[in-house]
Short mmCIF file of C-alpha atoms in Angstrom, two decimals:
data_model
loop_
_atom_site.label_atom_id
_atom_site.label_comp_id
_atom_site.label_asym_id
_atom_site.label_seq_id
_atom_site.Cartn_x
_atom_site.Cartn_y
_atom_site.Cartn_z
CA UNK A 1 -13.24 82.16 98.59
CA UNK A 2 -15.91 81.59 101.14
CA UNK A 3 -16.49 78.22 100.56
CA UNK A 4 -12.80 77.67 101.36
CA UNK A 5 -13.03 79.60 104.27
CA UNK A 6 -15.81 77.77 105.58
CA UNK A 7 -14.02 74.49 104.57
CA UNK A 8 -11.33 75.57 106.86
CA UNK A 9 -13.34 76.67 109.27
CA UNK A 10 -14.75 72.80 109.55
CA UNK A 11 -11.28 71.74 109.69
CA UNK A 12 -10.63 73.55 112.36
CA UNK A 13 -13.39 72.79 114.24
CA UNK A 14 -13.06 69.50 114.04
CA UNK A 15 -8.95 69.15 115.10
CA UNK A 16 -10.36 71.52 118.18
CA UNK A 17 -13.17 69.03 118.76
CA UNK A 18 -10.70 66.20 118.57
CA UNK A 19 -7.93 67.61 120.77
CA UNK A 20 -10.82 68.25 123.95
CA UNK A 21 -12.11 64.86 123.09
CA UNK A 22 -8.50 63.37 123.53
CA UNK A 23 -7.99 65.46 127.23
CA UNK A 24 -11.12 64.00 128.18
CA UNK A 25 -10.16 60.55 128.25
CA UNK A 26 -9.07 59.69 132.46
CA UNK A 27 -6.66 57.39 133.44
CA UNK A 28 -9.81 55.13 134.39
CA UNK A 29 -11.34 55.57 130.62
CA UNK A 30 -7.90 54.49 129.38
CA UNK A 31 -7.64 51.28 131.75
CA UNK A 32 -11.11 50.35 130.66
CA UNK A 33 -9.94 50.60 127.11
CA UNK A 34 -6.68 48.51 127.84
CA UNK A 35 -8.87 45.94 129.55
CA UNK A 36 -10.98 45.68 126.35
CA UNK A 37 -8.06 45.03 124.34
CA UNK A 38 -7.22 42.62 126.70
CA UNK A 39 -10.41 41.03 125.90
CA UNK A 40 -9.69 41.14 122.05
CA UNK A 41 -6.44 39.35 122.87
CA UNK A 42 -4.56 42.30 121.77
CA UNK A 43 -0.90 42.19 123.03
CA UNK A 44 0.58 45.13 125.15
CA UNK A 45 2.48 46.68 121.82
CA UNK A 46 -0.71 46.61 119.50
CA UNK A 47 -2.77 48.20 122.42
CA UNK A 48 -0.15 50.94 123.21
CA UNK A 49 -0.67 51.47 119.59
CA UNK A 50 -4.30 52.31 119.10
CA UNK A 51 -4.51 54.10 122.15
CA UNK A 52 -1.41 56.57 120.42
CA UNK A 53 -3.27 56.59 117.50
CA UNK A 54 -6.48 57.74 119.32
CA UNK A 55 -4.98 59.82 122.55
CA UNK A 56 -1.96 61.47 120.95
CA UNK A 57 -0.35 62.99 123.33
CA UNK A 58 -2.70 61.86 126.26
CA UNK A 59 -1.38 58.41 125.60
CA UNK A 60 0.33 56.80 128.79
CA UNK A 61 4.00 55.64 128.55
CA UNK A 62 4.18 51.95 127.00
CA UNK A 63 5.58 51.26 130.64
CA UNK A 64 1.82 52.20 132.20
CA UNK A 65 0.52 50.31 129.24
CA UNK A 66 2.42 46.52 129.58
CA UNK A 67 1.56 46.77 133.31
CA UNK A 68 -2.01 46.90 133.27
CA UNK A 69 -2.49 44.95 130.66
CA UNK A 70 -0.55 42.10 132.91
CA UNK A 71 -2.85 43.02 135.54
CA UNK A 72 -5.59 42.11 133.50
CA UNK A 73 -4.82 39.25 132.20
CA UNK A 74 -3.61 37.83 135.36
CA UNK A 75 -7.45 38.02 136.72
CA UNK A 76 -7.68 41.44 137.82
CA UNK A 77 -10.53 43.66 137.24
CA UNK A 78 -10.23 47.41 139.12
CA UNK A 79 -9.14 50.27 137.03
CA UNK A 80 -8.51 52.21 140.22
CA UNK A 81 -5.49 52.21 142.03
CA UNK A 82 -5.21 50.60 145.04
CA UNK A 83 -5.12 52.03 148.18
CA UNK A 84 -1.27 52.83 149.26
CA UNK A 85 0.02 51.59 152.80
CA UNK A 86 1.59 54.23 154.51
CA UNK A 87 0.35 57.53 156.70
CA UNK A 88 -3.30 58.62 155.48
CA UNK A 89 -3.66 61.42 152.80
CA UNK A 90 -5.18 63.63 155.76
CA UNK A 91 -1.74 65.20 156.26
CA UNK A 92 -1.90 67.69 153.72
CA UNK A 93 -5.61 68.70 154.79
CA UNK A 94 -6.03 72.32 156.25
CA UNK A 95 -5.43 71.90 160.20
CA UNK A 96 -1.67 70.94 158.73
CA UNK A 97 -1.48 73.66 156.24
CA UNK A 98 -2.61 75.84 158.81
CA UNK A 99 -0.26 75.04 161.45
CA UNK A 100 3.04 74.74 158.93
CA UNK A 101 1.79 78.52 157.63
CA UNK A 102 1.68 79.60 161.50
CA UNK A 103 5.03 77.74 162.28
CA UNK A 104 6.90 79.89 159.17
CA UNK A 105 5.12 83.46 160.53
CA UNK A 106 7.62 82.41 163.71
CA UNK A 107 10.64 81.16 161.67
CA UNK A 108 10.97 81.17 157.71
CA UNK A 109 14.26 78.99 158.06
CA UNK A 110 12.23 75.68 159.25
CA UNK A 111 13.49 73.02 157.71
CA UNK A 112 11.31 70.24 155.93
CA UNK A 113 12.43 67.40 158.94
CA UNK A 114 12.17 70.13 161.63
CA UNK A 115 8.47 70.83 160.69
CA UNK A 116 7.62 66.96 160.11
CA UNK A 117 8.85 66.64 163.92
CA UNK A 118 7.08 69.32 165.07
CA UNK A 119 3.45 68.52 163.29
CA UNK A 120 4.25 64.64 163.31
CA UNK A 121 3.72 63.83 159.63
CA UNK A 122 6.24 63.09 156.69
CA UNK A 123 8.78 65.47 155.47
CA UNK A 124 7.53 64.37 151.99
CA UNK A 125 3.79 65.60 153.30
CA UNK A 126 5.68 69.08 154.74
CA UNK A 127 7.60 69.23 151.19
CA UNK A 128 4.17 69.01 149.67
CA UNK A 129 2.20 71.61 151.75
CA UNK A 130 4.92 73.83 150.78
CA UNK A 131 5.42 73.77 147.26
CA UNK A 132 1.62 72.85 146.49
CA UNK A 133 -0.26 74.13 149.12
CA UNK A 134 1.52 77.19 150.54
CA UNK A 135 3.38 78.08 147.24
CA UNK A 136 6.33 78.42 149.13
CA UNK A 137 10.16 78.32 147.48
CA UNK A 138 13.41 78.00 149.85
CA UNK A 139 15.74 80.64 148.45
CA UNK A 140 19.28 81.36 150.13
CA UNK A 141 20.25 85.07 150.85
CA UNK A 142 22.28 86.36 148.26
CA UNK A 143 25.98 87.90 149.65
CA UNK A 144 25.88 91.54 149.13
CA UNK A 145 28.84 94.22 149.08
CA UNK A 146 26.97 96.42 151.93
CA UNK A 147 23.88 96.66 153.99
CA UNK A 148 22.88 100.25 152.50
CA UNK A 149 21.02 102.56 154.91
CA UNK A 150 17.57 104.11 153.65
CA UNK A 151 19.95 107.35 152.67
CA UNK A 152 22.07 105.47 150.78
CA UNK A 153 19.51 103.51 148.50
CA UNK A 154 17.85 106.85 147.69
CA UNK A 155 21.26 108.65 146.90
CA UNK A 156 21.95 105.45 144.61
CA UNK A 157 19.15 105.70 142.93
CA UNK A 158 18.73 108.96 142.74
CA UNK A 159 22.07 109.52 140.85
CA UNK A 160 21.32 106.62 138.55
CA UNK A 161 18.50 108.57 137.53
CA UNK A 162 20.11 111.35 136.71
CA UNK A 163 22.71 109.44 134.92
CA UNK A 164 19.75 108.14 132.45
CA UNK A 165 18.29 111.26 132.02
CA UNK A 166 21.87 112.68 130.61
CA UNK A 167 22.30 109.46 128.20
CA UNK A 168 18.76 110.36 127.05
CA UNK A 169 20.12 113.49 126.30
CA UNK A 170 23.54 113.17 124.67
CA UNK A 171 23.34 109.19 123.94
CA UNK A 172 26.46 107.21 123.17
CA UNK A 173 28.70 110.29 123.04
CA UNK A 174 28.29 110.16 126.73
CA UNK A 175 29.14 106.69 127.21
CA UNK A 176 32.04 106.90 125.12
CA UNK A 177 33.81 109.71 126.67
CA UNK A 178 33.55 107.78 130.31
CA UNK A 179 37.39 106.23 131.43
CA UNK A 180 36.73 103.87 134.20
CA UNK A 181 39.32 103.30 136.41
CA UNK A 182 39.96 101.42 139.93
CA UNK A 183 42.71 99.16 141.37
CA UNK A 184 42.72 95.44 142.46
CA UNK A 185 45.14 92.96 143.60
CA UNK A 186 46.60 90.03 140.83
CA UNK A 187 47.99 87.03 143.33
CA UNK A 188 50.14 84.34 141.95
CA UNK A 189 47.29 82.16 142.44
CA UNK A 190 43.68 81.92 142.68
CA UNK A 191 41.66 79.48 143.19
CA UNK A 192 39.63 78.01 140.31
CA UNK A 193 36.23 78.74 140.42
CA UNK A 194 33.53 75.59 141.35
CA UNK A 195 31.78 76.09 137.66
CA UNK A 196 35.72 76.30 135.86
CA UNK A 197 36.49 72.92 137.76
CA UNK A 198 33.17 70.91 136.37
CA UNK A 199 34.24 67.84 134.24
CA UNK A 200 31.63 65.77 131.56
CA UNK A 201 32.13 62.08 133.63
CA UNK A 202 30.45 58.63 132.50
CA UNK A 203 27.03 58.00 134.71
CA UNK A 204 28.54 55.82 137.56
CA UNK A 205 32.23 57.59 137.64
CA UNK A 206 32.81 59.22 141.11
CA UNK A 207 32.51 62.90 141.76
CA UNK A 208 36.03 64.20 141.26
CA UNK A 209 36.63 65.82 144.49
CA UNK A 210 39.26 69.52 144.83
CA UNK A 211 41.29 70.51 148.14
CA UNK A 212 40.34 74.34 148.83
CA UNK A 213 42.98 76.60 148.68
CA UNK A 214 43.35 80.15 149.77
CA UNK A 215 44.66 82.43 147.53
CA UNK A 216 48.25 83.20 147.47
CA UNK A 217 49.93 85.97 149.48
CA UNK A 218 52.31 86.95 146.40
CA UNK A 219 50.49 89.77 144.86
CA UNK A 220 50.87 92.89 143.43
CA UNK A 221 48.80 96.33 143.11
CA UNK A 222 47.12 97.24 139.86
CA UNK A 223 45.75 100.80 138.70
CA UNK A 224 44.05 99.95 135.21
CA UNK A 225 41.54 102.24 133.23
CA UNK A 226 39.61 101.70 129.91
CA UNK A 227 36.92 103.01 127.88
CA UNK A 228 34.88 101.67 125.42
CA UNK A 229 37.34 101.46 123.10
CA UNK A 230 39.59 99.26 124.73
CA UNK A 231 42.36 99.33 127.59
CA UNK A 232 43.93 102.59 128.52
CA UNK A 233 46.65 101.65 130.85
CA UNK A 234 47.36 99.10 133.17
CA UNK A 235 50.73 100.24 135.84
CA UNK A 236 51.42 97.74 138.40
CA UNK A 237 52.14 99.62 141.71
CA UNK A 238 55.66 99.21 143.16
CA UNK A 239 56.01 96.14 145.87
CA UNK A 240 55.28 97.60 149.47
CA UNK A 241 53.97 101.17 148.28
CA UNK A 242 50.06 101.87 149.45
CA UNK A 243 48.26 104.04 146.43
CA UNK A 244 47.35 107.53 148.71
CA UNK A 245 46.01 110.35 147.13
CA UNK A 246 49.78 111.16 146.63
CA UNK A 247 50.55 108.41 144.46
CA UNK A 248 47.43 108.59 142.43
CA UNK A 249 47.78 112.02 141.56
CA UNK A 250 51.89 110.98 140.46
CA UNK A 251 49.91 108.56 138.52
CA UNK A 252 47.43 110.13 136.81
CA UNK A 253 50.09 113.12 136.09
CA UNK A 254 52.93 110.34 134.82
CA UNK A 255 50.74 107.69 133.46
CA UNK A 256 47.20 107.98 132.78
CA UNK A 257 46.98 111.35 131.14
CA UNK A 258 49.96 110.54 129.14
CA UNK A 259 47.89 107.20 127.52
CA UNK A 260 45.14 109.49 126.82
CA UNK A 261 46.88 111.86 124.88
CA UNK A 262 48.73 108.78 122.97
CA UNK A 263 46.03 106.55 122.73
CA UNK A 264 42.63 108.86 122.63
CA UNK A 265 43.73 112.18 121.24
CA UNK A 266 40.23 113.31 120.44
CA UNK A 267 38.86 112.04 123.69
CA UNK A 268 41.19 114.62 125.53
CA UNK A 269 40.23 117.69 123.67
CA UNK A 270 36.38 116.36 124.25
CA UNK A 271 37.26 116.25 127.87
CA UNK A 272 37.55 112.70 129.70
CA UNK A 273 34.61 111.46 132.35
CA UNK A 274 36.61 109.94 135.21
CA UNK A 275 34.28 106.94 136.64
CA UNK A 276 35.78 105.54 139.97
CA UNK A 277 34.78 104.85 143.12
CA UNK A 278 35.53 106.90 146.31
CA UNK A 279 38.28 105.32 147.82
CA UNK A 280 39.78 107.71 150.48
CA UNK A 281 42.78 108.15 147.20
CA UNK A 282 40.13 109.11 144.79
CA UNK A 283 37.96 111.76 146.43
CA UNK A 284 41.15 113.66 148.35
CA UNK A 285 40.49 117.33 147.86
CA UNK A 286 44.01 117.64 145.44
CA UNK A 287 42.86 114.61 143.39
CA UNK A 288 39.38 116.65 142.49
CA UNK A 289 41.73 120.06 142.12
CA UNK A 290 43.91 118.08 139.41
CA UNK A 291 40.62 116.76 137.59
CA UNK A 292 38.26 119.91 137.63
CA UNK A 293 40.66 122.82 137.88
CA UNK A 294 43.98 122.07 136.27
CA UNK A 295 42.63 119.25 133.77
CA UNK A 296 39.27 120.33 132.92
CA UNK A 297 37.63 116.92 133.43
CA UNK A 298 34.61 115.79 134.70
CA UNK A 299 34.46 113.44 137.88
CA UNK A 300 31.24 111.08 137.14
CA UNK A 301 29.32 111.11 140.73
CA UNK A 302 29.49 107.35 142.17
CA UNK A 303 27.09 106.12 144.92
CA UNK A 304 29.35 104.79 148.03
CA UNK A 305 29.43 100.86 148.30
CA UNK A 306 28.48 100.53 144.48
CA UNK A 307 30.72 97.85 142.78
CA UNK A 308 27.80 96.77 141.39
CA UNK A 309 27.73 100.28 138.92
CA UNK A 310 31.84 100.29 138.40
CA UNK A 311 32.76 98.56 135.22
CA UNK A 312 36.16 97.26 136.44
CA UNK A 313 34.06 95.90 139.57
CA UNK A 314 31.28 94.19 137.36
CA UNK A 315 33.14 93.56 133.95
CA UNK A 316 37.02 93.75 133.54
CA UNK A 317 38.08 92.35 136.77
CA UNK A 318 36.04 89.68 137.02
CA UNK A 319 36.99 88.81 133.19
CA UNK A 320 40.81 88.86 133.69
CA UNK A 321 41.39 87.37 136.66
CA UNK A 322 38.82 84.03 135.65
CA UNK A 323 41.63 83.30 133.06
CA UNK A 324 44.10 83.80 135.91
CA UNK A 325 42.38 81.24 137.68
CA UNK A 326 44.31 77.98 138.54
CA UNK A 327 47.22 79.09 137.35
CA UNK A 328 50.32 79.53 139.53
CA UNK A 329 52.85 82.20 138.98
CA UNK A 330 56.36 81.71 141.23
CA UNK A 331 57.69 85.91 141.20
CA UNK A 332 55.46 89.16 141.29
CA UNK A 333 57.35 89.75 137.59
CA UNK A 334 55.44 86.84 136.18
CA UNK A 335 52.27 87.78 137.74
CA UNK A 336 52.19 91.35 136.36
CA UNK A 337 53.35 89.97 133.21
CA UNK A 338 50.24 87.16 132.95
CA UNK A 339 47.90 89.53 134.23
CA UNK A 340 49.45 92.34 131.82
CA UNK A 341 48.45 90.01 128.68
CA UNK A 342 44.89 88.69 129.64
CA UNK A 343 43.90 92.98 130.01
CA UNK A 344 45.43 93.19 126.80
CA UNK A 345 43.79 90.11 125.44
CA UNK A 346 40.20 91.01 126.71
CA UNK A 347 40.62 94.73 125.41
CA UNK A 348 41.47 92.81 121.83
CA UNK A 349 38.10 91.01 122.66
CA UNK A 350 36.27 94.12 123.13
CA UNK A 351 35.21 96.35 126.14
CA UNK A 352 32.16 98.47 125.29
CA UNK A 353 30.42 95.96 127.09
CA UNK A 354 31.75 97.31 130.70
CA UNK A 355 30.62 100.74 129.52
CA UNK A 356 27.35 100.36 127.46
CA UNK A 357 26.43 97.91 130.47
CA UNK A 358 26.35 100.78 132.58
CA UNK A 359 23.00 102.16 131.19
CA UNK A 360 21.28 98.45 132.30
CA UNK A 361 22.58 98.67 135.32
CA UNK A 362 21.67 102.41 136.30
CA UNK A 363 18.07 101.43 134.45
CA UNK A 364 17.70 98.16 136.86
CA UNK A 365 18.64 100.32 139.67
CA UNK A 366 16.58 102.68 139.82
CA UNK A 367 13.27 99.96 138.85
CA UNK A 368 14.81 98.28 142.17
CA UNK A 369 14.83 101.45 144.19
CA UNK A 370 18.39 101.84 144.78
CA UNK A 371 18.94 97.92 145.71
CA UNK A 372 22.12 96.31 144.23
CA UNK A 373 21.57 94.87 140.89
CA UNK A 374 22.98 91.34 139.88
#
């Protein structure tokens, strides 16, 4: 056993030995060995060869190969590269770096051309101090729902905390007894999205190019809530009538808790969790009287501006109206009907991810301090 052990151990030591010789080899070590072959009259392919043999993965492209080895046989006998026309390398040294760092303490939106005016070198030099130098990345501000205030970040994550803490405690018999609910407008048409539009073209074929369009003012009010088994309801609102605190409380008494008791028996003797957001409709003081007092359910607290935590914000919307998208509907019948069947098709498909999701997203919340999560 030992002696194959140390067998190995030679065999290892060697292929280690082999692999740092191989890295060791510069690109003027390589060009000395393609001159050489030169000299043995060995032709660009049998030269590339060796050298892959020998270098591995070191070796240069056969490209790199054929042209020095025309070099050299056309008379030419530096293996260094020849000095480049062009501005000096002396733009990247430190009095640049410096003053590029200094000109970004005073504006981070510089652009690469508007610092190559104002130091006088290349934006490729600027591009390079940057990326190389600086370690800097350009990255565009991302479009947020609200610009939270100190109090709200806290509250956010504070309540996402305590959210955690009770899913520690009960688990998925939490999750599952949550009904999220909100309401959103389906239009006869909206606009595809840029990634829905992309098309696989030949390499020379012209970028197909798309008129934008506004979305259409047809629409019609939806109420829809689902849990993790699937879709609950979905009640289009009557053309020209607002949802107030009045009509959501008609609603909940002549639709929603009706679907419960049909479709979720169990889940109304456990006692529903009402997740929605607080919409002046949602948090009027007879709305939280019907929940609490009369119905016995629980309201699940919501941080203000938080689509980012609302399943129907962050999964079920989003979902249903992307297969709306690009498609044109001519009444408001036909657009509740269309967006009727793709709620009905993605609760077929499965929507324990807009609940179960909710635990990442309280989780990513709180590790970002109350920031909005993606």
């Amino acid at each position: 056993m030992l002696e194959v052990f140390a067998e190995r151990s030679v065999i290892c030591t060697v292929a280690m030995n082999r692999a740092v010789a191989q890295e060791s080899f510069s690109k003027t070590d390589i060009r000395q060995l393609i001159k050489f072959h030169v000299l043995l009259k060995k032709s660009p392919t049998e030269t590339y060869g060796i050298l892959q043999e020998g270098l591995e993965d070191n070796c240069p492209s056969y490209e790199t190969v054929r042209k020095w080895h025309k070099m050299f046989c056309a008379g030419s006998v530096e293996v260094e590269d020849a000095d480049r026309s062009g501005r000096p390398s002396t733009a990247c040294d430190e009095d640049h770096i410096a003053r590029v760092s200094a000109l970004l303490e005073e504006d981070n939106r510089y652009t690469c051309e508007e610092l190559a005016s104002e130091i006088g070198v290349s934006s490729s030099s600027i591009h390079i101090i940057l990326t190389d130098k600086l370690k800097k990345r350009k990255i565009a501000a991302k479009w947020i729902p609200h610009v939270l205030t100190d109090q709200q970040l806290n509250d956010r994550m504070r309540i996402c905390a305590s959210h955690l803490r009770r899913y520690r405690r009960e688990g998925n018999s939490f999750l599952h007894r949550i009904i999220a609910g909100d309401e959103t407008w389906a239009r006869s048409f909206e606009p595809e999205l840029k990634s829905q539009s992309a098309q696989w073209l030949d390499r020379g074929d012209p970028r197909p190019s798309k008129a934008i369009r506004s979305p259409s003012r047809v629409k019609s009010m939806h109420i829809v809530f689902f849990d993790v088994q699937g879709l609950l309801i979905d009640h289009a609102v009557p053309p020209g009538t607002t949802v107030t605190g009045n009509y959501y409380i008609e609603f909940i008494r002549k639709h929603l808790r009706p679907a419960i008791r049909r479709k979720r028996p169990d889940l109304l003797q456990q006692g529903p969790i009402i997740l929605h957001d607080n919409a002046p409709a949602h948090t009027k003081r007879e709305v939280v009287q019907l929940f609490n007092e009369e119905y016995d359910w629980e309201i699940l607290q919501h941080p203000a501006y938080s689509p980012d935590l609302s399943p129907c914000d962050f999964f079920f919307f989003p979902n249903v109206k992307n297969e709306l998208r690009g498609r044109r509907f001519s009444t408001v019948e036909d657009v509740n009907d269309a967006f009727h069947r793709e709620c009905t098709a993605l609760a077929r498909r499965g929507c324990s991810n807009g609940i179960d999701g909710l635990v990442k997203r309280w989780r990513k919340c709180v590790d970002l301090h109350g920031h909005y999560t993606e």
